[in-house]
PDB file of C-alpha atoms and ligand atoms in Angstrom:
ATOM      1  CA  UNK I   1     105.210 103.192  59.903  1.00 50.00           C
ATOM      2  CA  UNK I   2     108.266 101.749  61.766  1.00 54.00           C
ATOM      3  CA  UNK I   3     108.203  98.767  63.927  1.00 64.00           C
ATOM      4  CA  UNK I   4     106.833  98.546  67.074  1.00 73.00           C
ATOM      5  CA  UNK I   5     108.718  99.996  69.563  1.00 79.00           C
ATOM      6  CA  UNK I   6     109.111  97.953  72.360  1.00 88.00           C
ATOM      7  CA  UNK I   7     108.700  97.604  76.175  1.00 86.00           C
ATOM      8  CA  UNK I   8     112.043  98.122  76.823  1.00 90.00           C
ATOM      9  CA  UNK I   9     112.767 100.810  74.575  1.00 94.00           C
ATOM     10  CA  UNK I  10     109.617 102.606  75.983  1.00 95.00           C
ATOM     11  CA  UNK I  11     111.041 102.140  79.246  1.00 94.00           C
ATOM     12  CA  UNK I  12     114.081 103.501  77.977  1.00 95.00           C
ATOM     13  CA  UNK I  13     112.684 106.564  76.249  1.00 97.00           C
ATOM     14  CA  UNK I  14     111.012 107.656  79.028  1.00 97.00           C
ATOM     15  CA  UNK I  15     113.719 107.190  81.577  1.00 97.00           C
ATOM     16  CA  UNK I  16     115.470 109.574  79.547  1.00 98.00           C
ATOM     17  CA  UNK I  17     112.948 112.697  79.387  1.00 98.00           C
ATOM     18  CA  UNK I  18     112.079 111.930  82.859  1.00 98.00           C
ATOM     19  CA  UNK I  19     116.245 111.884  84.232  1.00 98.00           C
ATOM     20  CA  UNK I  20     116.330 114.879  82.154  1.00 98.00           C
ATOM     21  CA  UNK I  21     113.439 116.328  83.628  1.00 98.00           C
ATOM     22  CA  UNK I  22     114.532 115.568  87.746  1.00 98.00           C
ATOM     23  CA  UNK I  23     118.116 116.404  86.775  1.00 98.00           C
ATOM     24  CA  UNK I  24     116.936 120.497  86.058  1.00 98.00           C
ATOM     25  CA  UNK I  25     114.859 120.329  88.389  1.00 98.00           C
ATOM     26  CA  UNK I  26     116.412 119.812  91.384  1.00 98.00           C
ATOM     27  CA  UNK I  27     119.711 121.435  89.675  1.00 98.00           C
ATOM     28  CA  UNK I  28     122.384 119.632  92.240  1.00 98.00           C
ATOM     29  CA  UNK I  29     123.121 116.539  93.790  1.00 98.00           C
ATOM     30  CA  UNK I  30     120.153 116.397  96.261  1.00 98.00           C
ATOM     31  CA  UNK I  31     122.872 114.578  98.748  1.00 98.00           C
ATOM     32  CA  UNK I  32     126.141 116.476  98.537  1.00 98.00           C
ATOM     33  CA  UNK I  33     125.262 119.965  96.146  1.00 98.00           C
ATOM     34  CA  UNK I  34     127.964 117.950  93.674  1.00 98.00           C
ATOM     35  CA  UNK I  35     126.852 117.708  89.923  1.00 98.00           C
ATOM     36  CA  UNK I  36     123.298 116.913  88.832  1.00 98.00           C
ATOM     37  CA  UNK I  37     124.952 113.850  86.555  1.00 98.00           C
ATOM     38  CA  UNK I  38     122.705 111.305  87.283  1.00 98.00           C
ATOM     39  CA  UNK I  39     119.020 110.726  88.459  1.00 98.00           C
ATOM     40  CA  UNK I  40     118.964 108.788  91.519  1.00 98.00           C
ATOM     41  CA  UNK I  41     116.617 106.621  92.803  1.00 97.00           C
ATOM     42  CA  UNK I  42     115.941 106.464  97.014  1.00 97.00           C
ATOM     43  CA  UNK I  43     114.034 102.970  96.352  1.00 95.00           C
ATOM     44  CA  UNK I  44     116.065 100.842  94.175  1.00 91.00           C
ATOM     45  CA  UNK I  45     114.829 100.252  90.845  1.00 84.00           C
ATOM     46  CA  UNK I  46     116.146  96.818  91.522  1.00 83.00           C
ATOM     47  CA  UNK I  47     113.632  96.774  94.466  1.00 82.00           C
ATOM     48  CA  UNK I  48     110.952  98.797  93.577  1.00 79.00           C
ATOM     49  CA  UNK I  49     108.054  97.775  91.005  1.00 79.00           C
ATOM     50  CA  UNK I  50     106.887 100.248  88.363  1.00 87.00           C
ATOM     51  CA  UNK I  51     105.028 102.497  91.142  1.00 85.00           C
ATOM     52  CA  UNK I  52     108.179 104.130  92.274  1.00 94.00           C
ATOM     53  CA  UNK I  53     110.295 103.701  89.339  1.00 94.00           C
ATOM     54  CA  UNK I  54     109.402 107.047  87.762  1.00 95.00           C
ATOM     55  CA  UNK I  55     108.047 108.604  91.050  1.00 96.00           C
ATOM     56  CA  UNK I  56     109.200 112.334  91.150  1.00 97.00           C
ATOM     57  CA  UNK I  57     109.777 111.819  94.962  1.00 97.00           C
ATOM     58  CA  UNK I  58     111.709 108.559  94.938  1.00 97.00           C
ATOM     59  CA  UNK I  59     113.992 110.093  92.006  1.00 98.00           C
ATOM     60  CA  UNK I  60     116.129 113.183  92.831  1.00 98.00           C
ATOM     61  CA  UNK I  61     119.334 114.646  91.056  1.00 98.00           C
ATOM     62  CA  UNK I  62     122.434 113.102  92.422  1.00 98.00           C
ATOM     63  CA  UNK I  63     126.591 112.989  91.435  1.00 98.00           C
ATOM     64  CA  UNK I  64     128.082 110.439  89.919  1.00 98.00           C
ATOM     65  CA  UNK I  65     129.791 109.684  93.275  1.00 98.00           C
ATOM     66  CA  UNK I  66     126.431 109.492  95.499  1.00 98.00           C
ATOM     67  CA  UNK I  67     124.582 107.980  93.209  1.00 97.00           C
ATOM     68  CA  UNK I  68     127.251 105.345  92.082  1.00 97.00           C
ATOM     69  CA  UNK I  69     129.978 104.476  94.092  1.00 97.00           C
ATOM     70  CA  UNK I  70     128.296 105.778  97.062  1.00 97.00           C
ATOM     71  CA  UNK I  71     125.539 103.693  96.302  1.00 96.00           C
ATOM     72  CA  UNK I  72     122.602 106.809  96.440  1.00 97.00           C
ATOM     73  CA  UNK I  73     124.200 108.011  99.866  1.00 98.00           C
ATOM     74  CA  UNK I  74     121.222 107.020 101.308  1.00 97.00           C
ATOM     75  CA  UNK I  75     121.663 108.133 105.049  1.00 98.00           C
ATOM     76  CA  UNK I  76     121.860 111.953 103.123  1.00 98.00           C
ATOM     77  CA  UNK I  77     119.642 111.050 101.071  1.00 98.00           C
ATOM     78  CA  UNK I  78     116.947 110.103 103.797  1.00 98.00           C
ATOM     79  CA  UNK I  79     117.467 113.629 105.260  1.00 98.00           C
ATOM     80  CA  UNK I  80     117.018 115.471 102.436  1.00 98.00           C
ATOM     81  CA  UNK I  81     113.161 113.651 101.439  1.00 98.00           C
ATOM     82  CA  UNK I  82     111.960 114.303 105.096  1.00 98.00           C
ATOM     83  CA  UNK I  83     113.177 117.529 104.557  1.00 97.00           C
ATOM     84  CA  UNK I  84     111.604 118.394 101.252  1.00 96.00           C
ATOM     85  CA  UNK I  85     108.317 115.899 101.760  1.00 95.00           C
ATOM     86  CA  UNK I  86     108.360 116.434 105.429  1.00 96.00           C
ATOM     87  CA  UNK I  87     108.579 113.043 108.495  1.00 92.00           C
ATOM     88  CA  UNK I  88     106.797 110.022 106.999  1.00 96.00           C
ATOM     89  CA  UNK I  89     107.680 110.387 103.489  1.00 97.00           C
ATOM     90  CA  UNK I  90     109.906 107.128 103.847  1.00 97.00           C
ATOM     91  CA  UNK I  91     107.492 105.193 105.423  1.00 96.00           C
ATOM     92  CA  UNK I  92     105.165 106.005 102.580  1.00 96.00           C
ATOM     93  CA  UNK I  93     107.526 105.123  99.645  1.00 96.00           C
ATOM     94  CA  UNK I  94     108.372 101.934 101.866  1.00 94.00           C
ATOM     95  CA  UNK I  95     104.693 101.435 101.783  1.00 93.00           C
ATOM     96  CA  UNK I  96     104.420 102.361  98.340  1.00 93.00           C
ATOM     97  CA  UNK I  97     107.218 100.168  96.680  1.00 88.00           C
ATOM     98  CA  UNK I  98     105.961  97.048  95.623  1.00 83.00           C
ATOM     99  CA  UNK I  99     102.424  97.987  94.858  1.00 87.00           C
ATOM    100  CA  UNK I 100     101.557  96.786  91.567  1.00 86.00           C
ATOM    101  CA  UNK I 101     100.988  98.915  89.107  1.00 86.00           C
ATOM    102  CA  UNK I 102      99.990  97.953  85.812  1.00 88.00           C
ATOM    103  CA  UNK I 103      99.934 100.516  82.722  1.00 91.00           C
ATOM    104  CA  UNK I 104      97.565 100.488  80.374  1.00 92.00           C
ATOM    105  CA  UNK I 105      97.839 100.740  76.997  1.00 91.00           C
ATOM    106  CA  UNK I 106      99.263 104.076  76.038  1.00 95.00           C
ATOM    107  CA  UNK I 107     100.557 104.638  79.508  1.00 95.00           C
ATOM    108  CA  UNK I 108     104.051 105.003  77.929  1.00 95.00           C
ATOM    109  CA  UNK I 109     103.456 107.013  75.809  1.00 97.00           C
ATOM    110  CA  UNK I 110     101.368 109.267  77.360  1.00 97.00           C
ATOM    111  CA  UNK I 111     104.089 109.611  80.360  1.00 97.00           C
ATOM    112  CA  UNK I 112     107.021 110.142  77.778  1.00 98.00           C
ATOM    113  CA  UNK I 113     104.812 112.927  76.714  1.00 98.00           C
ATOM    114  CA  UNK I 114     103.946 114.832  79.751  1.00 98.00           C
ATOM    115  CA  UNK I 115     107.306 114.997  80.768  1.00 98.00           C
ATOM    116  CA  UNK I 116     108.949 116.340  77.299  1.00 98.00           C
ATOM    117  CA  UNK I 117     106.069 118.729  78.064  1.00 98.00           C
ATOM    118  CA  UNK I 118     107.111 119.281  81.452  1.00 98.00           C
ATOM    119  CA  UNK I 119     110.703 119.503  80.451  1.00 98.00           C
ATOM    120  CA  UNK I 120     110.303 122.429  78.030  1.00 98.00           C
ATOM    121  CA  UNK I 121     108.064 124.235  80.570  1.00 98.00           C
ATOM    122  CA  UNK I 122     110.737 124.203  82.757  1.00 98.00           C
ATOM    123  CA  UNK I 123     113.500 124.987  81.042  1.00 97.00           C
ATOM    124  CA  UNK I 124     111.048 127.963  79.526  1.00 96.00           C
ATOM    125  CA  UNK I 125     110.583 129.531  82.984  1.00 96.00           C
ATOM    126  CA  UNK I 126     114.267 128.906  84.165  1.00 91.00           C
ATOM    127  CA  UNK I 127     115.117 130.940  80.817  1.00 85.00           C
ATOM    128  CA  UNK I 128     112.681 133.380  81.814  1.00 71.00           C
TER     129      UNK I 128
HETATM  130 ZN1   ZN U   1     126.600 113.947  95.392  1.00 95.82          ZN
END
């Protein structure tokens, strides 16, 4: 067996699959219709705890520019979630974002997992 992989680099890992995963999903910048480069985040990661970190509704597609140097266009980006989740979606995540939320052991993995799985699905029925 390898080493132990670590926090971080499960953190990592799974950020990956699941950017990967919102990215085809939503198939455009959710705040422009520019490039899906990027996964964006409505609630800061910086802000938010784990519970909205990989939450499919605080995490849509975005460009470079919104995302980056727009700094996730949030006014557009606020429009879009009540359109998609409907009015009080941002009061929830508001609600929602420093809950603690504590994995347990094989959480990780187990997410990392699902969304590979959820990944291929996809990209199976896009390819139809
Ligand atoms: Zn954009």
């Amino acid at each position: 067996m390898g080493r132990k992989i670590t926090k971080k680099g499960l953190r990592e890992k799974l950020w990956k699959i699941f950017s990967k995963y919102i990215r085809l999903r939503d198939g455009k910048c959710v705040t422009c219709g520019g490039a899906p480069e990027n996964a964006g985040h409505y609630i800061p990661k910086s802000v938010t705890r784990l519970s909205l970190y990989f939450d499919e509704r605080n995490v849509n597609a975005q460009c470079v520019r919104c995302n980056k140097y727009l700094s996730g266009n949030l006014q557009s980006y606020a429009i879009y979630l009540e359109k998609k989740f409907g009015y009080g979606i941002l009061e929830q995540l508001q609600q929602e974002r420093t809950k603690v939320f504590k994995p347990y052991p094989g959480w990780w993995e187990e997410k990392i997992e699902e969304y590979e799985e959820k990944y291929k699905k996809l990209l199976t029925s896009m390819n139809g």
